[in-house]
PDB file of C-alpha atoms in Angstrom:
ATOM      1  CA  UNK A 217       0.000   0.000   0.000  1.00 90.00           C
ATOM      2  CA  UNK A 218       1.440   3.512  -0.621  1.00 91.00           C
ATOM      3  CA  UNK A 219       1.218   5.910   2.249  1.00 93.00           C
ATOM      4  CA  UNK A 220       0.688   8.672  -0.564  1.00 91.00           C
ATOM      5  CA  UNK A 221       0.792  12.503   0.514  1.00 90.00           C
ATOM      6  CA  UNK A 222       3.775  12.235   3.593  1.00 90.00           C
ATOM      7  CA  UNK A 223       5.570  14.781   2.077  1.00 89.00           C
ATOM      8  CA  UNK A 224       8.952  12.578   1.572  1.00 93.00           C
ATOM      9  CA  UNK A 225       8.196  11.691  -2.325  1.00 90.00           C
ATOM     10  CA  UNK A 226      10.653  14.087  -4.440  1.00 86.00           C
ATOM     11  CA  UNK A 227      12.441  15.122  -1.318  1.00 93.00           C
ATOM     12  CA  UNK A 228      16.424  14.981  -1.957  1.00 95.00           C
ATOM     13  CA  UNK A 229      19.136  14.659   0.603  1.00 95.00           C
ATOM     14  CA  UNK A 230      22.911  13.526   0.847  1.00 95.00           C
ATOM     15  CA  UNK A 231      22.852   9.578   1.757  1.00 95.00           C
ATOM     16  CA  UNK A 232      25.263  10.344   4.728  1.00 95.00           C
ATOM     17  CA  UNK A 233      22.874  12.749   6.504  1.00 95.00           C
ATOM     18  CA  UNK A 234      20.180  10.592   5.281  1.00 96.00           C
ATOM     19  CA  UNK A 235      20.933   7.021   6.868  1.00 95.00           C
ATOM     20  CA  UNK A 236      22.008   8.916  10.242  1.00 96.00           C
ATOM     21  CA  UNK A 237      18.306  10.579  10.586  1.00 96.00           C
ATOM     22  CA  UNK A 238      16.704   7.385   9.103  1.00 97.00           C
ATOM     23  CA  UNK A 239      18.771   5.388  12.060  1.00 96.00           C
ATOM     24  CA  UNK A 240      17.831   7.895  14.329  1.00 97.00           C
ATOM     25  CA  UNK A 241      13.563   6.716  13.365  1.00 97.00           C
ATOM     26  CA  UNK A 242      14.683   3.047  13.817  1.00 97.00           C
ATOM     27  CA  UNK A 243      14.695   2.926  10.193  1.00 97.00           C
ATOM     28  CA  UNK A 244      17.504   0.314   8.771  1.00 94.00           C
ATOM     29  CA  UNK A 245      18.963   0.429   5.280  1.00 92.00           C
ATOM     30  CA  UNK A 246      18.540  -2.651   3.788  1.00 82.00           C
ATOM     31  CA  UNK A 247      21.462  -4.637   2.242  1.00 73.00           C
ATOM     32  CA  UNK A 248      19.963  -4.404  -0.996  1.00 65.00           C
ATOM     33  CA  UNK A 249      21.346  -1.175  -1.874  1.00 61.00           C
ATOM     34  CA  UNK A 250      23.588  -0.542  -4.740  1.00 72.00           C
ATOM     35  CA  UNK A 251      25.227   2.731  -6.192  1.00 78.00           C
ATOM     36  CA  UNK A 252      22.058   3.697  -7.215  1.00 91.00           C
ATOM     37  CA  UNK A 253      19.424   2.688  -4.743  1.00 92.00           C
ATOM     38  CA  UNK A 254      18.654   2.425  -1.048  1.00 94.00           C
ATOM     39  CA  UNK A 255      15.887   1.116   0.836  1.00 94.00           C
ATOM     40  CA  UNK A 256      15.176   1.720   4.690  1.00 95.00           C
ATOM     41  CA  UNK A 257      12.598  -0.586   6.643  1.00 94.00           C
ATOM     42  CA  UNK A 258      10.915   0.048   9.862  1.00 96.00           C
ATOM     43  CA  UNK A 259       9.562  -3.313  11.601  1.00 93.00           C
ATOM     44  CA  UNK A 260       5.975  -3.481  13.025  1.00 91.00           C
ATOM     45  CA  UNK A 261       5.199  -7.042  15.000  1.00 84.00           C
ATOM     46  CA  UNK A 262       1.819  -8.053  14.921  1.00 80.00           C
ATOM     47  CA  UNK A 263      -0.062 -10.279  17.098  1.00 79.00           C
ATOM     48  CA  UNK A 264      -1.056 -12.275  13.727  1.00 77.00           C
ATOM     49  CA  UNK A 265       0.841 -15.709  13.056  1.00 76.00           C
ATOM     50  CA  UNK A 266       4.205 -15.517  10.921  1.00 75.00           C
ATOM     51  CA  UNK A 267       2.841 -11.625  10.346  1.00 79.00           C
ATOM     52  CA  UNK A 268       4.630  -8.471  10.114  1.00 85.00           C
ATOM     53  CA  UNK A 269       4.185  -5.450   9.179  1.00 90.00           C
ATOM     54  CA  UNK A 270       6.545  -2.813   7.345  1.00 92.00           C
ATOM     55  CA  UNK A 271       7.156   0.486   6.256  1.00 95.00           C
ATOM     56  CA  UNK A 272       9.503   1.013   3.524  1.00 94.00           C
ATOM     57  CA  UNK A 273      10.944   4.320   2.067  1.00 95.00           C
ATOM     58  CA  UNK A 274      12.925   3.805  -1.216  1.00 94.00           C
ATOM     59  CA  UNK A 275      15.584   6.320  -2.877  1.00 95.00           C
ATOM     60  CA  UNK A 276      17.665   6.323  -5.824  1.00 95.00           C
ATOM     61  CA  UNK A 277      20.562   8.701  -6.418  1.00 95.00           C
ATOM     62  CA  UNK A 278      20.650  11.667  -8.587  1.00 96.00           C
ATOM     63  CA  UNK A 279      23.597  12.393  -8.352  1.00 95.00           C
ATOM     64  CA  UNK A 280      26.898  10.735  -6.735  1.00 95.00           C
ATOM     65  CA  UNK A 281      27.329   7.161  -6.040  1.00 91.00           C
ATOM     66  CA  UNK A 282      25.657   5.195  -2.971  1.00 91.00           C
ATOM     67  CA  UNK A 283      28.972   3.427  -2.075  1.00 87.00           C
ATOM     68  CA  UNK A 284      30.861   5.956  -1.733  1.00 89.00           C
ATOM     69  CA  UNK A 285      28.738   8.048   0.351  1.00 89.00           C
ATOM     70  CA  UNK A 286      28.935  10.964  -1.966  1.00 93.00           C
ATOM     71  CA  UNK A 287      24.953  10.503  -3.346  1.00 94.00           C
ATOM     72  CA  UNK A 288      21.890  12.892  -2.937  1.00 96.00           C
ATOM     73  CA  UNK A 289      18.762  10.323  -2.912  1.00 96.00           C
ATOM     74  CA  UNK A 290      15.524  11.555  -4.022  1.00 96.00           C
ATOM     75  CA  UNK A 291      12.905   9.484  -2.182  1.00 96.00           C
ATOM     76  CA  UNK A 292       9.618   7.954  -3.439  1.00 96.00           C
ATOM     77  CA  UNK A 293       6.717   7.169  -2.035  1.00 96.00           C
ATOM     78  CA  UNK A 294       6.506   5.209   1.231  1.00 96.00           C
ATOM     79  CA  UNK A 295       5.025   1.686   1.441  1.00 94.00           C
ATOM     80  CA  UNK A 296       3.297  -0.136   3.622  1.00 93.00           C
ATOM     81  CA  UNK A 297       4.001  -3.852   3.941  1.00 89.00           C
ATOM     82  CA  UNK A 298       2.761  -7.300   5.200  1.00 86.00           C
ATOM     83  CA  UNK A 299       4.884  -9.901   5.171  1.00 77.00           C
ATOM     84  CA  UNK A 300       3.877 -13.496   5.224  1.00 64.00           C
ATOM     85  CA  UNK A 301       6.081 -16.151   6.203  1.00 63.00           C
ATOM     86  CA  UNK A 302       8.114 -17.790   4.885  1.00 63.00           C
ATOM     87  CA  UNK A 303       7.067 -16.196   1.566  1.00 64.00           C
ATOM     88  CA  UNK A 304       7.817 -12.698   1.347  1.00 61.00           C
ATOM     89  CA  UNK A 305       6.388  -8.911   1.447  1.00 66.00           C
ATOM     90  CA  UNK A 306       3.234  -7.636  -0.328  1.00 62.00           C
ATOM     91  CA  UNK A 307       3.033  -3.842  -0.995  1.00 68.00           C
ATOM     92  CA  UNK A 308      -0.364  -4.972  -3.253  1.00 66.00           C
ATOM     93  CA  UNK A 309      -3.595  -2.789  -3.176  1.00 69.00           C
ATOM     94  CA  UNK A 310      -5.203  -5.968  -2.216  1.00 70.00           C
ATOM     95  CA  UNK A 311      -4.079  -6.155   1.452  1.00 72.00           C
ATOM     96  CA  UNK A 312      -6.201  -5.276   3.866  1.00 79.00           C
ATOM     97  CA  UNK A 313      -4.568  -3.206   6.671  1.00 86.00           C
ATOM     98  CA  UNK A 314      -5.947  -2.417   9.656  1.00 84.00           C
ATOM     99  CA  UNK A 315      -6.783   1.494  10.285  1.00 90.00           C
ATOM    100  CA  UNK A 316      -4.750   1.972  13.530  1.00 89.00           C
ATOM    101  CA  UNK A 317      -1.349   0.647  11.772  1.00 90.00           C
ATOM    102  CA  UNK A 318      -2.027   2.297   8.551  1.00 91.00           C
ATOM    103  CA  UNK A 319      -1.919   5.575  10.933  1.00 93.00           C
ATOM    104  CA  UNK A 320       1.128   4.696  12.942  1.00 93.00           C
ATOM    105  CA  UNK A 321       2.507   4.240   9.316  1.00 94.00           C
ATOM    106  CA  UNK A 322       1.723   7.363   8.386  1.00 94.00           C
ATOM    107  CA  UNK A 323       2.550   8.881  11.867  1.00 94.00           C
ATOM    108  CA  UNK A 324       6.299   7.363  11.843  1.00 95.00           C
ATOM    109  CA  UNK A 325       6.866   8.915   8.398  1.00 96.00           C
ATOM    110  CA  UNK A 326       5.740  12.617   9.506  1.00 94.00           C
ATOM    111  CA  UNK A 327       7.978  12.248  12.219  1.00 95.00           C
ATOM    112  CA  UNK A 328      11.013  10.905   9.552  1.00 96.00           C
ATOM    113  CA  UNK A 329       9.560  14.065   6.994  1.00 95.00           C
ATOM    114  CA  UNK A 330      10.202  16.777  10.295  1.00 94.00           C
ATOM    115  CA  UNK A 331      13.666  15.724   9.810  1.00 93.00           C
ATOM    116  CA  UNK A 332      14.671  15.894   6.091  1.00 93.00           C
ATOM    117  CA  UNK A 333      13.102  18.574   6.292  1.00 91.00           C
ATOM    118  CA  UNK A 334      16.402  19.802   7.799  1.00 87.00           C
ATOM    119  CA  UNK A 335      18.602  18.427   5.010  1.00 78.00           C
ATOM    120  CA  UNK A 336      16.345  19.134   2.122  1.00 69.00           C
ATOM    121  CA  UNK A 337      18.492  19.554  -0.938  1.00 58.00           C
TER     122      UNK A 337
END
């Protein structure tokens, strides 16, 4: 699901800056980044069997390379996740989610938006 409207899509800021406040939301950036791309994932348990939840902000670099450290991301959209063991995470319209995570999803990424807000490019 895309938590559309936060603010964050289009935003660009240096990847150094970027991964500190992202840390700082419990955010981590996954290890399948490459010069070009980085994803950050926040972890939501859920009282469901083999469920969990997860919000995921995506970036690609504009300029500058990833590995390096030298890249200003420009973010997209946030997602919302559900991921189903031991298969893997659904982003589809289809999901259902309920309406108190959907705004603590949206409530965690204000909170990350307050802060690149700072480091806007």
């Amino acid at each position: 699901m895309k938590l559309e409207g936060t603010g964050i899509e289009e935003a660009t800021v240096d990847v150094k800056p970027l991964d500190r406040l992202m840390g700082n939301h419990a955010f981590i950036r996954g290890g399948q980044w490459d010069y070009e791309r980085v994803t950050y994932d926040y972890k939501i348990g859920s009282k469901e069997k083999n469920i969990t939840y997860y919000i995921r902000i995506q970036g690609y670099a504009i300029e500058g390379d990833v590995d390096r450290g030298n890249a200003v991301i420009q973010l997209k959209t946030p997602l919302l996740g559900k991921h189903y063991y031991p298969h893997g995470v659904e982003y589809g319209e289809d999901e259902n989610f309920p309406e108190n995570l959907v705004d603590r999803a949206s409530n965690l990424v204000s909170k990350v938006k307050e802060d690149i807000d700072q480091y806007k490019k």
